Amino acid sequence: MTIRTHSIDSLKEKRREGTIESEVSFLFDGKEETVPKKIVNGEMEVIDIGKPIGEMMTSESSRKELIQKVVLDVELGREEVPVLYNPIYDTLTDPNFPKEFEAKWAQSGTVVFFEHLEGEEVKFGSLQAENGPIARLQGYAAGFEYTKEMQMFNQMFNFEILNKAFGEAHNAMLNHLHLGPIIKHSYKAGNKTAAVYVKPDGNAGTSGDAHHMLSLRATLRQALKDARVAKRPGTVLLANSADKEDIQEALGSMTLQATPYGATSGILDIIYYDGWETSVARKSYEYPGVPQGKAYLIRPKRGFKELVKQGLQVQSTIGDLSRLVEAQIVGDFWRGVFAAVDENVQEITFPGQ
């Protein structure tokens, strides 16, 4: 079975195939509107405005066209930073979600059939919920300002750069919200698989005499076994892209010293996540990725829920004359994450080279 790989580069490559169409919502004068989004062979259609930005603020139709351009520019930025966590999380969307609640959605049915003897009561099944933190829905917002200077000098290129950065920051935050709980978690001993060292002849070894690829292969197999014994079999591997080539080679079949080693099965998806960083107003912000030499074997879906109360919504507002701000562009979204990490993740330490 082919293992599916998910990284920013691989997902962007997939988006370059065929035609993708959708509708993107935004707020205009308090009313929800939509603008069509179309990607053809990786090229996204955007709105080109031929007149100065300042003129776009003079009428309702022009302002609407301007906000449509903003929305599509933001979507262009989101295409540059695809979300990576979809193989792990189930998505639940409901505008009526409360701010805080227990994980009633992260439950499964437990039913067992028994032989029925005359006169005995039928054994009834029950619902079993995952353990884990209470989910809290939070709001996130960002914005930028369209200044009089941009209007006077018609700096549309700066306007487009800000729009695109807005979209990149949104998806980077989503990756951080969903993958961060797995990466930052402090794992118990039972949720850890240490490096396994194997010598070139296939026998157990040490870090000083081991064959790296055989050791990595054995480590991954031990993690799969550990997770299965703990009754939380993992099928998704979260790793650093610097380990990509080694992981792919270790999972495949190989022959060493005339001894054949078969491919390792059980892992269906590999996500490579290295984090994200940027600088705003000379201040650096960083979302940590998977450390090189570490990986996380994950049982997906059941204990991981993405809760969406409101997706990203972009709107324009009147600016601040005292600061010569002509208009403000603000986007916000309201989300929560449930991640039952202890019940579903095995932390792996790779053998050193």
CSV table of C-alpha atoms in Angstrom, one decimal:
chain,number,residue,atom,x,y,z
A,1,MET,CA,0.0,0.0,0.0
A,2,THR,CA,1.3,3.5,-0.9
A,3,ILE,CA,2.0,5.7,2.0
A,4,ARG,CA,0.4,9.2,1.6
A,5,THR,CA,2.8,12.0,2.4
A,6,HIS,CA,1.7,15.5,3.5
A,7,SER,CA,4.0,18.5,3.6
A,8,ILE,CA,3.6,22.1,2.5
A,9,ASP,CA,5.4,21.4,-0.7
A,10,SER,CA,3.6,18.2,-1.6
A,11,LEU,CA,0.1,19.7,-0.9
A,12,LYS,CA,0.9,22.7,-3.0
A,13,GLU,CA,2.0,20.4,-5.8
A,14,LYS,CA,-1.4,18.6,-5.6
A,15,ARG,CA,-3.2,21.9,-5.9
A,16,ARG,CA,-1.5,22.4,-9.2
A,17,GLU,CA,-3.5,19.6,-10.8
A,18,GLY,CA,-6.9,20.2,-12.4
A,19,THR,CA,-9.5,22.9,-11.6
A,20,ILE,CA,-10.6,23.7,-8.0
A,21,GLU,CA,-13.6,26.0,-7.5
A,22,SER,CA,-15.3,27.2,-4.3
A,23,GLU,CA,-17.1,30.1,-2.7
A,24,VAL,CA,-15.4,32.3,-0.1
A,25,SER,CA,-17.6,34.3,2.3
A,26,PHE,CA,-16.9,37.8,3.7
A,27,LEU,CA,-18.7,40.6,5.4
A,28,PHE,CA,-19.6,43.8,3.6
A,29,ASP,CA,-21.5,46.5,5.5
A,30,GLY,CA,-22.6,43.9,8.0
A,31,LYS,CA,-24.0,41.5,5.4
A,32,GLU,CA,-22.5,38.2,4.4
A,33,GLU,CA,-21.4,38.0,0.8
A,34,THR,CA,-19.4,35.5,-1.3
A,35,VAL,CA,-16.8,35.7,-4.0
A,36,PRO,CA,-15.9,32.8,-6.3
A,37,LYS,CA,-12.4,31.2,-5.9
A,38,LYS,CA,-11.0,29.3,-8.9
A,39,ILE,CA,-7.6,27.6,-9.2
A,40,VAL,CA,-6.7,26.2,-12.6
A,41,ASN,CA,-3.5,24.0,-12.7
A,42,GLY,CA,-2.1,25.8,-9.6
A,43,GLU,CA,-2.9,29.3,-10.9
A,44,MET,CA,-5.4,31.2,-8.9
A,45,GLU,CA,-7.6,33.9,-10.5
A,46,VAL,CA,-7.4,37.2,-8.6
A,47,ILE,CA,-8.9,40.6,-9.1
A,48,ASP,CA,-6.8,43.2,-10.7
A,49,ILE,CA,-7.8,46.8,-10.0
A,50,GLY,CA,-6.8,49.3,-12.6
A,51,LYS,CA,-7.5,52.5,-10.6
A,52,PRO,CA,-5.9,54.0,-7.5
A,53,ILE,CA,-6.9,52.4,-4.2
A,54,GLY,CA,-8.3,55.8,-3.0
A,55,GLU,CA,-10.9,55.8,-5.7
A,56,MET,CA,-12.0,52.4,-4.7
A,57,MET,CA,-13.3,53.9,-1.4
A,58,THR,CA,-15.6,56.4,-3.0
A,59,SER,CA,-18.6,54.3,-3.8
A,60,GLU,CA,-20.3,51.2,-2.5
A,61,SER,CA,-19.7,49.1,-5.6
A,62,SER,CA,-16.0,50.0,-5.7
A,63,ARG,CA,-15.6,49.3,-2.0
A,64,LYS,CA,-17.2,45.9,-2.5
A,65,GLU,CA,-14.9,45.2,-5.4
A,66,LEU,CA,-11.9,46.1,-3.2
A,67,ILE,CA,-12.9,43.8,-0.3
A,68,GLN,CA,-13.4,41.0,-2.9
A,69,LYS,CA,-9.9,41.6,-4.0
A,70,VAL,CA,-8.7,41.5,-0.4
A,71,VAL,CA,-10.5,38.2,0.2
A,72,LEU,CA,-9.0,36.5,-2.9
A,73,ASP,CA,-5.5,37.8,-2.1
A,74,VAL,CA,-5.9,36.3,1.4
A,75,GLU,CA,-6.9,33.0,-0.1
A,76,LEU,CA,-3.8,33.2,-2.3
A,77,GLY,CA,-1.7,33.5,0.9
A,78,ARG,CA,-3.6,30.5,2.4
A,79,GLU,CA,-2.6,28.4,-0.7
A,80,GLU,CA,1.1,29.1,0.2
A,81,VAL,CA,0.7,27.5,3.6
A,82,PRO,CA,-1.6,24.5,3.3
A,83,VAL,CA,-3.0,23.0,6.5
A,84,LEU,CA,-1.4,19.7,7.3
A,85,TYR,CA,-3.5,18.2,10.1
A,86,ASN,CA,-6.5,16.8,8.2
A,87,PRO,CA,-5.4,13.2,8.4
A,88,ILE,CA,-5.4,13.4,12.2
A,89,TYR,CA,-8.5,15.4,13.0
A,90,ASP,CA,-12.2,15.1,12.5
A,91,THR,CA,-13.8,18.4,11.7
A,92,LEU,CA,-17.1,19.5,13.5
A,93,THR,CA,-18.7,22.8,12.4
A,94,ASP,CA,-21.5,24.4,14.3
A,95,PRO,CA,-22.2,28.1,14.8
A,96,ASN,CA,-24.1,27.2,18.0
A,97,PHE,CA,-21.1,25.6,19.8
A,98,PRO,CA,-20.8,26.9,23.4
A,99,LYS,CA,-17.6,28.5,24.6
A,100,GLU,CA,-16.6,25.6,26.8
A,101,PHE,CA,-17.8,22.0,27.0
A,102,GLU,CA,-16.7,18.4,27.7
A,103,ALA,CA,-15.8,16.0,24.9
A,104,LYS,CA,-19.2,14.4,24.3
A,105,TRP,CA,-18.4,14.4,20.6
A,106,ALA,CA,-15.3,12.3,21.1
A,107,GLN,CA,-17.1,9.2,21.9
A,108,SER,CA,-17.6,5.7,20.4
A,109,GLY,CA,-20.1,3.0,20.9
A,110,THR,CA,-19.2,-0.2,22.8
A,111,VAL,CA,-21.4,-3.2,22.2
A,112,VAL,CA,-20.8,-6.9,22.8
A,113,PHE,CA,-23.0,-9.8,21.8
A,114,PHE,CA,-23.5,-12.5,24.4
A,115,GLU,CA,-25.3,-15.8,24.2
A,116,HIS,CA,-28.8,-15.3,25.4
A,117,LEU,CA,-30.2,-17.8,27.9
A,118,GLU,CA,-33.9,-18.0,28.7
A,119,GLY,CA,-35.0,-15.5,31.3
A,120,GLU,CA,-31.7,-13.5,31.3
A,121,GLU,CA,-31.6,-9.7,30.7
A,122,VAL,CA,-30.1,-8.5,27.5
A,123,LYS,CA,-26.8,-6.8,27.9
A,124,PHE,CA,-27.0,-3.2,26.7
A,125,GLY,CA,-24.2,-1.3,24.9
A,126,SER,CA,-22.9,2.1,26.0
A,127,LEU,CA,-21.1,5.2,24.8
A,128,GLN,CA,-17.4,5.5,25.8
A,129,ALA,CA,-15.8,9.0,25.7
A,130,GLU,CA,-12.1,9.7,25.1
A,131,ASN,CA,-10.2,11.2,28.1
A,132,GLY,CA,-8.6,14.5,27.5
A,133,PRO,CA,-8.8,18.2,28.2
A,134,ILE,CA,-12.1,20.2,28.1
A,135,ALA,CA,-12.3,21.9,24.8
A,136,ARG,CA,-12.5,25.7,24.8
A,137,LEU,CA,-13.5,27.7,21.8
A,138,GLN,CA,-11.5,30.9,21.4
A,139,GLY,CA,-11.5,33.8,19.0
A,140,TYR,CA,-8.4,34.8,16.9
A,141,ALA,CA,-8.1,38.1,15.0
A,142,ALA,CA,-5.6,40.0,12.9
A,143,GLY,CA,-5.8,43.1,10.8
A,144,PHE,CA,-3.9,45.7,8.8
A,145,GLU,CA,-4.5,49.3,7.8
A,146,TYR,CA,-4.8,51.0,4.5
A,147,THR,CA,-3.1,54.4,5.0
A,148,LYS,CA,-3.4,57.7,3.2
A,149,GLU,CA,0.3,57.2,2.1
A,150,MET,CA,-0.7,54.0,0.3
A,151,GLN,CA,-3.6,55.9,-1.3
A,152,MET,CA,-1.5,59.0,-2.3
A,153,PHE,CA,1.3,56.9,-3.9
A,154,ASN,CA,-1.0,54.1,-5.1
A,155,GLN,CA,1.0,51.4,-3.4
A,156,MET,CA,-1.1,48.5,-4.6
A,157,PHE,CA,1.9,46.2,-4.4
A,158,ASN,CA,2.1,46.8,-0.6
A,159,PHE,CA,-1.6,46.2,-0.3
A,160,GLU,CA,-1.4,42.9,-2.0
A,161,ILE,CA,1.7,41.8,0.1
A,162,LEU,CA,-0.3,42.5,3.3
A,163,ASN,CA,-3.3,40.6,2.0
A,164,LYS,CA,-1.3,37.5,1.1
A,165,ALA,CA,0.6,37.6,4.4
A,166,PHE,CA,-2.7,37.7,6.2
A,167,GLY,CA,-3.7,34.4,4.6
A,168,GLU,CA,-0.4,32.8,5.3
A,169,ALA,CA,-0.6,33.7,9.0
A,170,HIS,CA,-4.1,32.3,9.3
A,171,ASN,CA,-3.2,28.8,8.0
A,172,ALA,CA,0.1,28.8,10.0
A,173,MET,CA,-1.9,29.4,13.1
A,174,LEU,CA,-4.3,26.6,12.2
A,175,ASN,CA,-1.3,24.2,11.9
A,176,HIS,CA,0.1,25.4,15.2
A,177,LEU,CA,-3.3,25.0,17.0
A,178,HIS,CA,-3.8,21.4,15.9
A,179,LEU,CA,-0.2,20.0,15.8
A,180,GLY,CA,1.2,22.0,18.7
A,181,PRO,CA,-0.6,19.9,21.4
A,182,ILE,CA,1.1,16.8,20.0
A,183,ILE,CA,4.6,18.3,19.8
A,184,LYS,CA,4.5,20.2,23.1
A,185,HIS,CA,3.0,17.4,25.2
A,186,SER,CA,5.0,15.8,28.0
A,187,TYR,CA,4.7,12.1,27.4
A,188,LYS,CA,4.5,9.3,30.0
A,189,ALA,CA,7.0,6.4,29.9
A,190,GLY,CA,4.3,4.1,28.3
A,191,ASN,CA,3.9,6.6,25.4
A,192,LYS,CA,7.6,6.6,24.5
A,193,THR,CA,9.6,4.4,22.2
A,194,ALA,CA,13.3,4.7,22.6
A,195,ALA,CA,15.8,4.2,19.8
A,196,VAL,CA,16.5,0.6,18.9
A,197,TYR,CA,20.1,-0.2,17.7
A,198,VAL,CA,20.8,-3.0,15.3
A,199,LYS,CA,24.2,-4.1,13.9
A,200,PRO,CA,24.8,-4.7,10.2
A,201,ASP,CA,24.5,-8.4,10.8
A,202,GLY,CA,21.0,-8.0,12.1
A,203,ASN,CA,21.9,-8.5,15.8
A,204,ALA,CA,21.2,-6.1,18.6
A,205,GLY,CA,23.8,-3.4,18.9
A,206,THR,CA,24.7,-0.1,20.5
A,207,SER,CA,24.9,3.4,19.2
A,208,GLY,CA,28.6,2.8,18.5
A,209,ASP,CA,28.3,-0.3,16.3
A,210,ALA,CA,24.8,0.0,14.9
A,211,HIS,CA,23.7,0.3,11.2
A,212,HIS,CA,21.6,3.5,11.0
A,213,MET,CA,19.0,2.3,8.6
A,214,LEU,CA,18.4,-1.1,10.2
A,215,SER,CA,18.2,0.7,13.6
A,216,LEU,CA,15.6,3.2,12.3
A,217,ARG,CA,13.6,0.4,10.7
A,218,ALA,CA,13.6,-1.5,14.0
A,219,THR,CA,12.7,1.7,16.0
A,220,LEU,CA,9.7,2.4,13.8
A,221,ARG,CA,8.6,-1.2,14.0
A,222,GLN,CA,8.9,-1.2,17.8
A,223,ALA,CA,6.8,2.0,18.0
A,224,LEU,CA,4.1,0.3,15.9
A,225,LYS,CA,4.2,-2.7,18.3
A,226,ASP,CA,4.2,-0.5,21.4
A,227,ALA,CA,1.1,1.4,20.2
A,228,ARG,CA,-0.7,-1.8,19.3
A,229,VAL,CA,0.0,-3.5,22.6
A,230,ALA,CA,-1.4,-0.4,24.3
A,231,LYS,CA,-4.5,-0.8,22.2
A,232,ARG,CA,-4.1,2.5,20.4
A,233,PRO,CA,-2.6,1.5,17.0
A,234,GLY,CA,-1.2,4.4,15.1
A,235,THR,CA,-1.5,4.9,11.4
A,236,VAL,CA,-0.2,8.5,11.0
A,237,LEU,CA,3.4,9.5,11.5
A,238,LEU,CA,4.2,13.2,12.3
A,239,ALA,CA,7.9,14.0,11.6
A,240,ASN,CA,10.4,16.6,10.6
A,241,SER,CA,11.2,17.0,6.9
A,242,ALA,CA,14.9,16.7,7.6
A,243,ASP,CA,14.2,13.0,8.4
A,244,LYS,CA,12.1,12.4,5.3
A,245,GLU,CA,14.5,10.5,3.2
A,246,ASP,CA,15.6,8.2,6.1
A,247,ILE,CA,12.1,7.5,7.1
A,248,GLN,CA,11.0,6.6,3.6
A,249,GLU,CA,14.0,4.3,3.1
A,250,ALA,CA,13.6,2.6,6.5
A,251,LEU,CA,9.9,1.9,5.8
A,252,GLY,CA,10.7,0.3,2.4
A,253,SER,CA,12.2,-3.1,1.7
A,254,MET,CA,16.0,-3.4,1.6
A,255,THR,CA,18.8,-6.0,1.4
A,256,LEU,CA,21.9,-5.8,3.5
A,257,GLN,CA,24.7,-8.3,3.6
A,258,ALA,CA,22.6,-10.7,1.4
A,259,THR,CA,19.8,-10.6,4.0
A,260,PRO,CA,16.4,-9.3,2.7
A,261,TYR,CA,14.3,-7.0,5.0
A,262,GLY,CA,10.7,-6.6,4.1
A,263,ALA,CA,8.8,-3.3,3.9
A,264,THR,CA,7.1,-2.1,7.1
A,265,SER,CA,3.3,-1.8,7.0
A,266,GLY,CA,0.8,0.0,9.2
A,267,ILE,CA,1.7,3.6,8.5
A,268,LEU,CA,-0.8,5.1,6.1
A,269,ASP,CA,0.0,8.8,6.3
A,270,ILE,CA,3.2,10.7,7.0
A,271,ILE,CA,3.0,14.5,7.9
A,272,TYR,CA,6.2,16.5,7.7
A,273,TYR,CA,5.9,19.7,9.8
A,274,ASP,CA,8.8,22.0,10.6
A,275,GLY,CA,6.9,24.8,12.2
A,276,TRP,CA,6.6,28.4,11.0
A,277,GLU,CA,8.1,31.8,11.8
A,278,THR,CA,7.7,35.4,10.8
A,279,SER,CA,8.5,38.9,12.0
A,280,VAL,CA,5.9,41.6,12.7
A,281,ALA,CA,6.9,45.1,13.6
A,282,ARG,CA,10.5,43.9,14.2
A,283,LYS,CA,9.2,41.2,16.7
A,284,SER,CA,9.7,37.6,15.8
A,285,TYR,CA,7.0,34.9,16.2
A,286,GLU,CA,7.7,31.2,15.9
A,287,TYR,CA,5.5,28.1,16.0
A,288,PRO,CA,7.7,25.1,16.8
A,289,GLY,CA,7.7,22.1,14.5
A,290,VAL,CA,8.7,18.5,15.1
A,291,PRO,CA,12.3,18.4,16.4
A,292,GLN,CA,14.7,16.5,14.0
A,293,GLY,CA,15.2,13.0,15.3
A,294,LYS,CA,11.7,12.8,16.9
A,295,ALA,CA,8.4,11.5,15.5
A,296,TYR,CA,4.9,10.9,16.7
A,297,LEU,CA,2.9,7.8,15.8
A,298,ILE,CA,-0.8,8.8,16.0
A,299,ARG,CA,-4.1,7.0,16.1
A,300,PRO,CA,-6.2,9.5,14.2
A,301,LYS,CA,-9.7,10.9,14.3
A,302,ARG,CA,-11.3,9.3,17.4
A,303,GLY,CA,-9.5,11.4,20.0
A,304,PHE,CA,-8.8,14.5,17.8
A,305,LYS,CA,-11.6,16.9,17.0
A,306,GLU,CA,-11.3,20.3,15.1
A,307,LEU,CA,-14.2,22.4,16.4
A,308,VAL,CA,-15.2,25.3,14.1
A,309,LYS,CA,-17.7,27.8,15.3
A,310,GLN,CA,-16.8,30.4,12.7
A,311,GLY,CA,-14.2,30.1,9.9
A,312,LEU,CA,-12.1,33.0,8.8
A,313,GLN,CA,-14.3,36.0,8.1
A,314,VAL,CA,-12.8,39.1,6.5
A,315,GLN,CA,-14.4,42.6,6.6
A,316,SER,CA,-13.4,46.2,6.1
A,317,THR,CA,-14.1,49.0,8.5
A,318,ILE,CA,-13.8,52.8,8.5
A,319,GLY,CA,-10.3,54.0,9.4
A,320,ASP,CA,-8.9,56.4,11.9
A,321,LEU,CA,-8.6,60.0,10.6
A,322,SER,CA,-6.3,61.0,13.5
A,323,ARG,CA,-3.7,58.6,12.2
A,324,LEU,CA,-4.4,59.1,8.5
A,325,VAL,CA,-5.8,55.6,8.2
A,326,GLU,CA,-8.3,55.4,5.4
A,327,ALA,CA,-9.6,51.9,6.2
A,328,GLN,CA,-8.9,48.8,8.2
A,329,ILE,CA,-9.1,45.2,7.1
A,330,VAL,CA,-9.9,42.8,9.9
A,331,GLY,CA,-10.3,39.0,9.9
A,332,ASP,CA,-11.4,36.8,12.7
A,333,PHE,CA,-12.2,33.1,13.4
A,334,TRP,CA,-13.5,31.2,16.3
A,335,ARG,CA,-12.3,27.6,16.9
A,336,GLY,CA,-11.4,25.0,19.5
A,337,VAL,CA,-9.3,21.9,19.5
A,338,PHE,CA,-9.8,18.6,21.4
A,339,ALA,CA,-6.7,16.4,21.5
A,340,ALA,CA,-6.6,13.3,23.7
A,341,VAL,CA,-2.8,12.9,23.3
A,342,ASP,CA,-2.1,10.3,26.0
A,343,GLU,CA,-4.7,7.9,24.6
A,344,ASN,CA,-3.6,8.2,21.0
A,345,VAL,CA,0.1,9.1,20.5
A,346,GLN,CA,3.4,7.3,20.8
A,347,GLU,CA,6.5,9.5,20.9
A,348,ILE,CA,9.5,8.1,19.0
A,349,THR,CA,13.2,8.9,19.5
A,350,PHE,CA,15.2,8.0,16.4
A,351,PRO,CA,18.6,6.4,16.7
A,352,GLY,CA,21.5,8.8,16.3
A,353,GLN,CA,24.0,8.6,13.4
